[in-house]
PDB file of C-alpha atoms in Angstrom:
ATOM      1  CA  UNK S   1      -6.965   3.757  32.194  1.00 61.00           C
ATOM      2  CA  UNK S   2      -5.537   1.106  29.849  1.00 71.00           C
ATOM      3  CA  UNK S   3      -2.853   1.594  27.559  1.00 77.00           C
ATOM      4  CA  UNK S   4      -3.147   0.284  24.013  1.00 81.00           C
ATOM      5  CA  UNK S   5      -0.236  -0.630  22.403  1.00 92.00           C
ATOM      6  CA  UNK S   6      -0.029   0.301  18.878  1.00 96.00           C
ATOM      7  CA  UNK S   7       2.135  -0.346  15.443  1.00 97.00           C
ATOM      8  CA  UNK S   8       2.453   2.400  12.732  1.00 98.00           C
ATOM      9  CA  UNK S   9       3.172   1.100   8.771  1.00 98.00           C
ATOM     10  CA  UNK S  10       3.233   3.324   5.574  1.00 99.00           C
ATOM     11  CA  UNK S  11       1.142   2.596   2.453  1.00 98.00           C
ATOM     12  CA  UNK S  12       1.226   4.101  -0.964  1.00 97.00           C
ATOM     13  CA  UNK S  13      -0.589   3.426  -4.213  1.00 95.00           C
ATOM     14  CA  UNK S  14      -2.822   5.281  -6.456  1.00 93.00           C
ATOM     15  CA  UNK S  15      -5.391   7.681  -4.467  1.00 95.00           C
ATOM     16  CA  UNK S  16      -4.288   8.613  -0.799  1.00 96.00           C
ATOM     17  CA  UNK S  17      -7.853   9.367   0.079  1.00 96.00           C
ATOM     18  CA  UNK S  18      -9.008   5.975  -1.043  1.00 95.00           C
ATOM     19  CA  UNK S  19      -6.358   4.155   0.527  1.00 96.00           C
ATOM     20  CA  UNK S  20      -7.204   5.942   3.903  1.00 97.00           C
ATOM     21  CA  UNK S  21     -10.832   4.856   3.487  1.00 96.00           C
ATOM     22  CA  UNK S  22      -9.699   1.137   2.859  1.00 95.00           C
ATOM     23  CA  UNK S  23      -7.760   1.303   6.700  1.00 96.00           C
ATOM     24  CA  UNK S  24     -10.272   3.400   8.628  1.00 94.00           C
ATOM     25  CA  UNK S  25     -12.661   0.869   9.156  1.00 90.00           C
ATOM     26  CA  UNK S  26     -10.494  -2.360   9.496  1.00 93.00           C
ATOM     27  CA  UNK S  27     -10.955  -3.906  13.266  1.00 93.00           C
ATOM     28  CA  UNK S  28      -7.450  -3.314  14.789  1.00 94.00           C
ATOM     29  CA  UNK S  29      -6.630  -0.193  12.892  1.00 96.00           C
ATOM     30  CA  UNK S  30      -6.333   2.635  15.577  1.00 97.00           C
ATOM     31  CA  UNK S  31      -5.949   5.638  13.424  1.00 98.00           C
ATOM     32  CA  UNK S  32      -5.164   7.045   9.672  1.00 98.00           C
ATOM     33  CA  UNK S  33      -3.416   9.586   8.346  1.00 99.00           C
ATOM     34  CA  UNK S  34      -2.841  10.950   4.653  1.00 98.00           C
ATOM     35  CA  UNK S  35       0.168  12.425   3.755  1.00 98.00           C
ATOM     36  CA  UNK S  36       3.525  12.551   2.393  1.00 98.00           C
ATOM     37  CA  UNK S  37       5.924   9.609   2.655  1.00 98.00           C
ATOM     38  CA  UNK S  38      10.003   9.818   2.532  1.00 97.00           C
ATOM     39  CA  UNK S  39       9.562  13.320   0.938  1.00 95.00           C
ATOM     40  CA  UNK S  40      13.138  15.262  -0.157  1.00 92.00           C
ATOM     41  CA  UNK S  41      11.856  18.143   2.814  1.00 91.00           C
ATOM     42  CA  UNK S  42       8.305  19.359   4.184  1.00 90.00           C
ATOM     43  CA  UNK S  43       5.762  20.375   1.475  1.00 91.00           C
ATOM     44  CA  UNK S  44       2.159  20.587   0.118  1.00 93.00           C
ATOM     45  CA  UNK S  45      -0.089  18.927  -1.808  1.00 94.00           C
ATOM     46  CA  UNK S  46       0.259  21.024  -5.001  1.00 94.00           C
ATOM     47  CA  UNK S  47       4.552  21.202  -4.547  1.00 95.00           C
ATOM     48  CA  UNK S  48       4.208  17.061  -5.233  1.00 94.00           C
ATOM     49  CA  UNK S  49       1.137  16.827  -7.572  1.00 91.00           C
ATOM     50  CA  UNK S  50       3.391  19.199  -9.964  1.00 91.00           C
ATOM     51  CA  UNK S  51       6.670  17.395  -9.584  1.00 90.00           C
ATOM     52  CA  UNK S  52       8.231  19.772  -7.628  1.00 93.00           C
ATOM     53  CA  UNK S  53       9.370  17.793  -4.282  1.00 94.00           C
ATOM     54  CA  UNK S  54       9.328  14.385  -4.498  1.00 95.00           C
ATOM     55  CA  UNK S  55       7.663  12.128  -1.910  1.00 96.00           C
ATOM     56  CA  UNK S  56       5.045   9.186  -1.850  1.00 97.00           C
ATOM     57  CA  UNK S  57       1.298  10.335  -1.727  1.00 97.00           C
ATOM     58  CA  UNK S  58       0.295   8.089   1.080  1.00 98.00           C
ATOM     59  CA  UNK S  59      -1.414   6.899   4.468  1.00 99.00           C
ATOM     60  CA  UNK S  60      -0.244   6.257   7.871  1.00 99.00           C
ATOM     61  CA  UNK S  61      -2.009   3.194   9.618  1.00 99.00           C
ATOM     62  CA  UNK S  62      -1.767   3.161  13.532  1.00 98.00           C
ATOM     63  CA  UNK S  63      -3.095  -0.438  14.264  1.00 98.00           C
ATOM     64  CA  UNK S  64      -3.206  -2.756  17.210  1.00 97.00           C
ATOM     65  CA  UNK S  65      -1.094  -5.814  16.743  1.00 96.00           C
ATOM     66  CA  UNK S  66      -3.147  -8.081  19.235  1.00 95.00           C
ATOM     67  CA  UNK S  67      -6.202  -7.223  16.800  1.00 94.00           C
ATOM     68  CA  UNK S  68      -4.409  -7.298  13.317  1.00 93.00           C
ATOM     69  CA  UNK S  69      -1.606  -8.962  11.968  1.00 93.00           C
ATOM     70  CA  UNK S  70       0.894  -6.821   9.519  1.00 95.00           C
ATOM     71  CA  UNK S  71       0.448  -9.421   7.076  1.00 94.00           C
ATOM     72  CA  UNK S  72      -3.530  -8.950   6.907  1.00 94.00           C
ATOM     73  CA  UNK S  73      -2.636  -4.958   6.400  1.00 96.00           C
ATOM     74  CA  UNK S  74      -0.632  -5.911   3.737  1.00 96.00           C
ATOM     75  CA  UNK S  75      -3.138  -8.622   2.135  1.00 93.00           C
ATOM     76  CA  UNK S  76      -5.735  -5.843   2.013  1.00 94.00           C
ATOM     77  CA  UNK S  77      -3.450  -3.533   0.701  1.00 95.00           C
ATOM     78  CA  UNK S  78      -2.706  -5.583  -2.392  1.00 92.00           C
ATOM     79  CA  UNK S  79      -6.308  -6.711  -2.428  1.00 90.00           C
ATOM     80  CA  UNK S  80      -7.031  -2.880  -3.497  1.00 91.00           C
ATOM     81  CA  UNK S  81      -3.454  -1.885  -5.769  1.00 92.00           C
ATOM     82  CA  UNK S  82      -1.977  -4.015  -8.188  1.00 91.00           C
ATOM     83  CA  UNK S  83       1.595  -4.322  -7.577  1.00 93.00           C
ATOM     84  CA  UNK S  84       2.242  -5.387 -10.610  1.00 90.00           C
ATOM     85  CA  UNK S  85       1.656  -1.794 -11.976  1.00 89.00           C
ATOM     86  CA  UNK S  86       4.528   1.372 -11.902  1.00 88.00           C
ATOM     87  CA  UNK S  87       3.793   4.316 -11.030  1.00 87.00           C
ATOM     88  CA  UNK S  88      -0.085   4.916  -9.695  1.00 87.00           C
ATOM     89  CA  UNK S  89      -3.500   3.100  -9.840  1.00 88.00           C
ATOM     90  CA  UNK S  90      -6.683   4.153 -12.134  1.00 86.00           C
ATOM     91  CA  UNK S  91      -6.450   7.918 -12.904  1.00 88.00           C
ATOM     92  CA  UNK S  92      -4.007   8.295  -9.852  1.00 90.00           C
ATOM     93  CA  UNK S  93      -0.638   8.249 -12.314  1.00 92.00           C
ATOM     94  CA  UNK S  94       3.074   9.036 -11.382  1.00 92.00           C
ATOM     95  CA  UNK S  95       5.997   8.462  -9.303  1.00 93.00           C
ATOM     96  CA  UNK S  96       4.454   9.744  -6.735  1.00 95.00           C
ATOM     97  CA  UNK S  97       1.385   7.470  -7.079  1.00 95.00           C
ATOM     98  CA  UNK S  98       3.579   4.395  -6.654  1.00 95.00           C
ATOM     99  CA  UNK S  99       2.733   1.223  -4.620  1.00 96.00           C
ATOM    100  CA  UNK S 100       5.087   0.917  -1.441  1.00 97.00           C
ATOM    101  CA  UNK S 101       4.983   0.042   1.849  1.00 98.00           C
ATOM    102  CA  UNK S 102       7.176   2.072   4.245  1.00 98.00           C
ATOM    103  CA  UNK S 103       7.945   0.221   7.580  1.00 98.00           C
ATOM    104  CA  UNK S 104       9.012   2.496  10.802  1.00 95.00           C
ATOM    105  CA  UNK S 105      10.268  -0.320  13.028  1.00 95.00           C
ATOM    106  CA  UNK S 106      13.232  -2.608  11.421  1.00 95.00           C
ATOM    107  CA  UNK S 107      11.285  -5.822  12.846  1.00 95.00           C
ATOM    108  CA  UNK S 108       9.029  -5.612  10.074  1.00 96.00           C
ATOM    109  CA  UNK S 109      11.115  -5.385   7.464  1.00 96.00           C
ATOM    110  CA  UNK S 110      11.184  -9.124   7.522  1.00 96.00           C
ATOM    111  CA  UNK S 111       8.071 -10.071   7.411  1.00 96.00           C
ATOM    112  CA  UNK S 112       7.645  -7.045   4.683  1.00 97.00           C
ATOM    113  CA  UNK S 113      10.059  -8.455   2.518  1.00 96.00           C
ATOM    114  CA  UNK S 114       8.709 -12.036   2.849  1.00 94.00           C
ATOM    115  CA  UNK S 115       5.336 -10.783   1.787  1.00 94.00           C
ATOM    116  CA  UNK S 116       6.621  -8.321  -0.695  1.00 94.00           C
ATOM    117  CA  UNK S 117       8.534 -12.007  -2.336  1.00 91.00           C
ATOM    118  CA  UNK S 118       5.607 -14.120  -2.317  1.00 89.00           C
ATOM    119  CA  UNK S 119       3.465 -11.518  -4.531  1.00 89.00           C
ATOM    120  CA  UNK S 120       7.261 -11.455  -6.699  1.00 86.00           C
ATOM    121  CA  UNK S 121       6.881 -15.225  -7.370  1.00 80.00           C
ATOM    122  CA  UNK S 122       3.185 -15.899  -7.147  1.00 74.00           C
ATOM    123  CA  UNK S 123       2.163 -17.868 -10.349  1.00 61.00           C
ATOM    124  CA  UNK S 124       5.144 -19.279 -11.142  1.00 56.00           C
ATOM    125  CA  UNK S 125       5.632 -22.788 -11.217  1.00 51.00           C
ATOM    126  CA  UNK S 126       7.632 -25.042  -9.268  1.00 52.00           C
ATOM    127  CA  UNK S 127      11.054 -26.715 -10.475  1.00 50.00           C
ATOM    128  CA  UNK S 128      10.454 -30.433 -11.017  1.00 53.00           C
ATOM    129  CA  UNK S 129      13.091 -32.880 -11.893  1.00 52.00           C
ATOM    130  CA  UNK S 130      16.573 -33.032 -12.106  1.00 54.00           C
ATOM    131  CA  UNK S 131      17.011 -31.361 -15.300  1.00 54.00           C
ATOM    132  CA  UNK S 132      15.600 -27.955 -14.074  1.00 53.00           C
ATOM    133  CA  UNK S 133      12.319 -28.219 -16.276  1.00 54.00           C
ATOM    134  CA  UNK S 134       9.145 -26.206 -15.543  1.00 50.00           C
ATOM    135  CA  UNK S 135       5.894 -27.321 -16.528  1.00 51.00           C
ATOM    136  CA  UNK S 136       3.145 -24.661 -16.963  1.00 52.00           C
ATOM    137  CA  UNK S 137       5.369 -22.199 -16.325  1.00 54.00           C
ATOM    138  CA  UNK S 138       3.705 -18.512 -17.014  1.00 54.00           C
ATOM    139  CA  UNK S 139       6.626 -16.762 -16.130  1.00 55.00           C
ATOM    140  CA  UNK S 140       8.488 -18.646 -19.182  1.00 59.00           C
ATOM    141  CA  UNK S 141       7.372 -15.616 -22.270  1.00 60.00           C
ATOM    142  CA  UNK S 142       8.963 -12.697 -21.388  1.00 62.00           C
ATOM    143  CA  UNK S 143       6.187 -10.735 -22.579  1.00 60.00           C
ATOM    144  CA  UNK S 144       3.589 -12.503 -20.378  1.00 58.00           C
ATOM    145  CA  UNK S 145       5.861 -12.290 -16.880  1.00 64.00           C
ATOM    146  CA  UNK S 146       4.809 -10.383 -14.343  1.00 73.00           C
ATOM    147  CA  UNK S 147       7.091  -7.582 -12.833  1.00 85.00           C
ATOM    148  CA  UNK S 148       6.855  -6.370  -9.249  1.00 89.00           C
ATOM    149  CA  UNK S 149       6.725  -2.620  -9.543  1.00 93.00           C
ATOM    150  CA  UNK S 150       5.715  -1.991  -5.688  1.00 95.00           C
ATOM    151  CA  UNK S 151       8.221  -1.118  -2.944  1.00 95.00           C
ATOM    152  CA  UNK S 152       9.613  -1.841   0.780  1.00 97.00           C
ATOM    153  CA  UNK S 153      11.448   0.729   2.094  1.00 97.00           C
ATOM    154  CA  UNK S 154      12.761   2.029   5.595  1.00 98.00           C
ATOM    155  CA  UNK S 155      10.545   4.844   6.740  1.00 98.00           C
ATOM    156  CA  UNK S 156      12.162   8.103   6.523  1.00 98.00           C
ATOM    157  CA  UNK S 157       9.967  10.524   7.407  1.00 97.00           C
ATOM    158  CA  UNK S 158       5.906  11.004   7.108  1.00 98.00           C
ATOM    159  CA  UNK S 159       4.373  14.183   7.121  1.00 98.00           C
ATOM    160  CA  UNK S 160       0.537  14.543   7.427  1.00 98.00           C
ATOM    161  CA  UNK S 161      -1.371  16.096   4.086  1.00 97.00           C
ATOM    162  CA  UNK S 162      -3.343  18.907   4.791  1.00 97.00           C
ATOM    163  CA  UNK S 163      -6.394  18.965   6.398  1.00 97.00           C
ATOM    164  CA  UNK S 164      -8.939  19.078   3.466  1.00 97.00           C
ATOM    165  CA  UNK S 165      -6.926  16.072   2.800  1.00 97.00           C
ATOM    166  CA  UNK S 166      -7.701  13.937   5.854  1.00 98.00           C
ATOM    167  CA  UNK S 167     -10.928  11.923   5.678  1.00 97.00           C
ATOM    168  CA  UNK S 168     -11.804  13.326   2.534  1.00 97.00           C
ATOM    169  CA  UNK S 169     -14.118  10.257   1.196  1.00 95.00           C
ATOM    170  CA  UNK S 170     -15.824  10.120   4.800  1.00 94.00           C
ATOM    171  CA  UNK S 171     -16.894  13.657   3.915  1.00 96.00           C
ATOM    172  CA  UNK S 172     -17.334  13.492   0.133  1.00 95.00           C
ATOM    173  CA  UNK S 173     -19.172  10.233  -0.526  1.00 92.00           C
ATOM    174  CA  UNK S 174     -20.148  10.875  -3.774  1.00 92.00           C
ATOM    175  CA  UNK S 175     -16.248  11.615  -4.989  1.00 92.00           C
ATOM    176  CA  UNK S 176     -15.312   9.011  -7.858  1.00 90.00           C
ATOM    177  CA  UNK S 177     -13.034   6.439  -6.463  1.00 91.00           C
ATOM    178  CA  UNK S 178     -11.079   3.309  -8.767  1.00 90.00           C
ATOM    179  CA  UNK S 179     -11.823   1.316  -5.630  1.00 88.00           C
ATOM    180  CA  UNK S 180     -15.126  -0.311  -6.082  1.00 86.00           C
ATOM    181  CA  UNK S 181     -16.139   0.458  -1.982  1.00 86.00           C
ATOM    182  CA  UNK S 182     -19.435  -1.583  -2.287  1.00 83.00           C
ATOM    183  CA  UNK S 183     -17.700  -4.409  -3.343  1.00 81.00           C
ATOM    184  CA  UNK S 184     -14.367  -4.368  -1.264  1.00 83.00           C
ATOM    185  CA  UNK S 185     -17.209  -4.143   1.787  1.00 80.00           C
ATOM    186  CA  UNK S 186     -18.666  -7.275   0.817  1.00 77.00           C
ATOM    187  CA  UNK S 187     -15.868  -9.503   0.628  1.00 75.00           C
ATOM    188  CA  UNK S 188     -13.983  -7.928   3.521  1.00 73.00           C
ATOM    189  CA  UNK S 189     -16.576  -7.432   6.869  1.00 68.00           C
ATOM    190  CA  UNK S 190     -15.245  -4.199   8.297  1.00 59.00           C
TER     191      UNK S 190
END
């Protein structure tokens, strides 16, 4: 019997059950698990939904790093939430709805980080010249810059949603999702 070794990483951001749906069916993802990220102490569903405890409604991704790269996870996972946005994704709203990415092992973090900068920067133009000058720079009207409202955080503690909670879209296709499935299939081949 061979032994598979495996990588966990933490995702929130808008719908847990959509997010879940997103990893299950990625080559190199193991496992997934809904449920509540960094939370103040255990709890339930309706305890975070009504601001009572707070935690991160979230998924756990167990994936094989020989068949997927963190950085692929992560490209998918802002492929699906905008970053750019506090506090939840289409009807999904709140604190608790907020894009993050929780890493359990510190050798991530880098790599985490790095991505988490690159998203920070992207579309702003380079330096050029001595006197500091930017040309085309969209970043330059405050009202048009771009804020990075998604997270990286040490992993505290997960604990798994209930179980009406765990593959809910595999079981109820027809739910409404913000996540356009058809489409996300055909520009990623799961």
């Amino acid at each position: 019997m061979s032994v598979v070794y495996t990588k966990k990483i933490y995702f929130s951001g808008g719908d847990f059950h959509e997010l879940q749906e997103v990893f299950a069916h990625v080559p190199g993802v193991v496992s997934t698990c809904t449920g509540y990220i960094n939370g103040e102490r255990d709890t339930a569903y309706s305890e975070i939904a009504a601001g009572e405890v707070k935690a991160y409604m979230g998924v756990e991704v167990t994936y094989n790093p020989k068949k997927m790269d963190i950085s692929q996870l992560l490209d998918l996972l802002f492929g699906v939430v905008n970053p750019y946005v506090t506090d939840g994704q289409g009807k999904a709203r709140g604190e608790m709805y907020r894009a993050g990415v929780f890493y359990a092992s510190a050798e991530d973090e880098p790599q985490v980080q790095l991505h988490l900068n690159f998203i920070a920067n992207r579309g702003k133009a380079p330096v050029v010249g001595n006197a500091g000058l930017t040309v085309n720079d969209p970043n330059s009207n405050p009202k048009l810059a771009r804020k990075l409202c998604a997270i990286a955080a040490p992993l505290e503690n997960f604990q798994p949603a209930e179980a009406e909670h765990q593959d809910y879209l595999a079981r109820h296709p027809e739910a409404e999702t913000y996540i356009d499935f058809d489409k996300l299939r055909a520009y990623v081949k799961f």
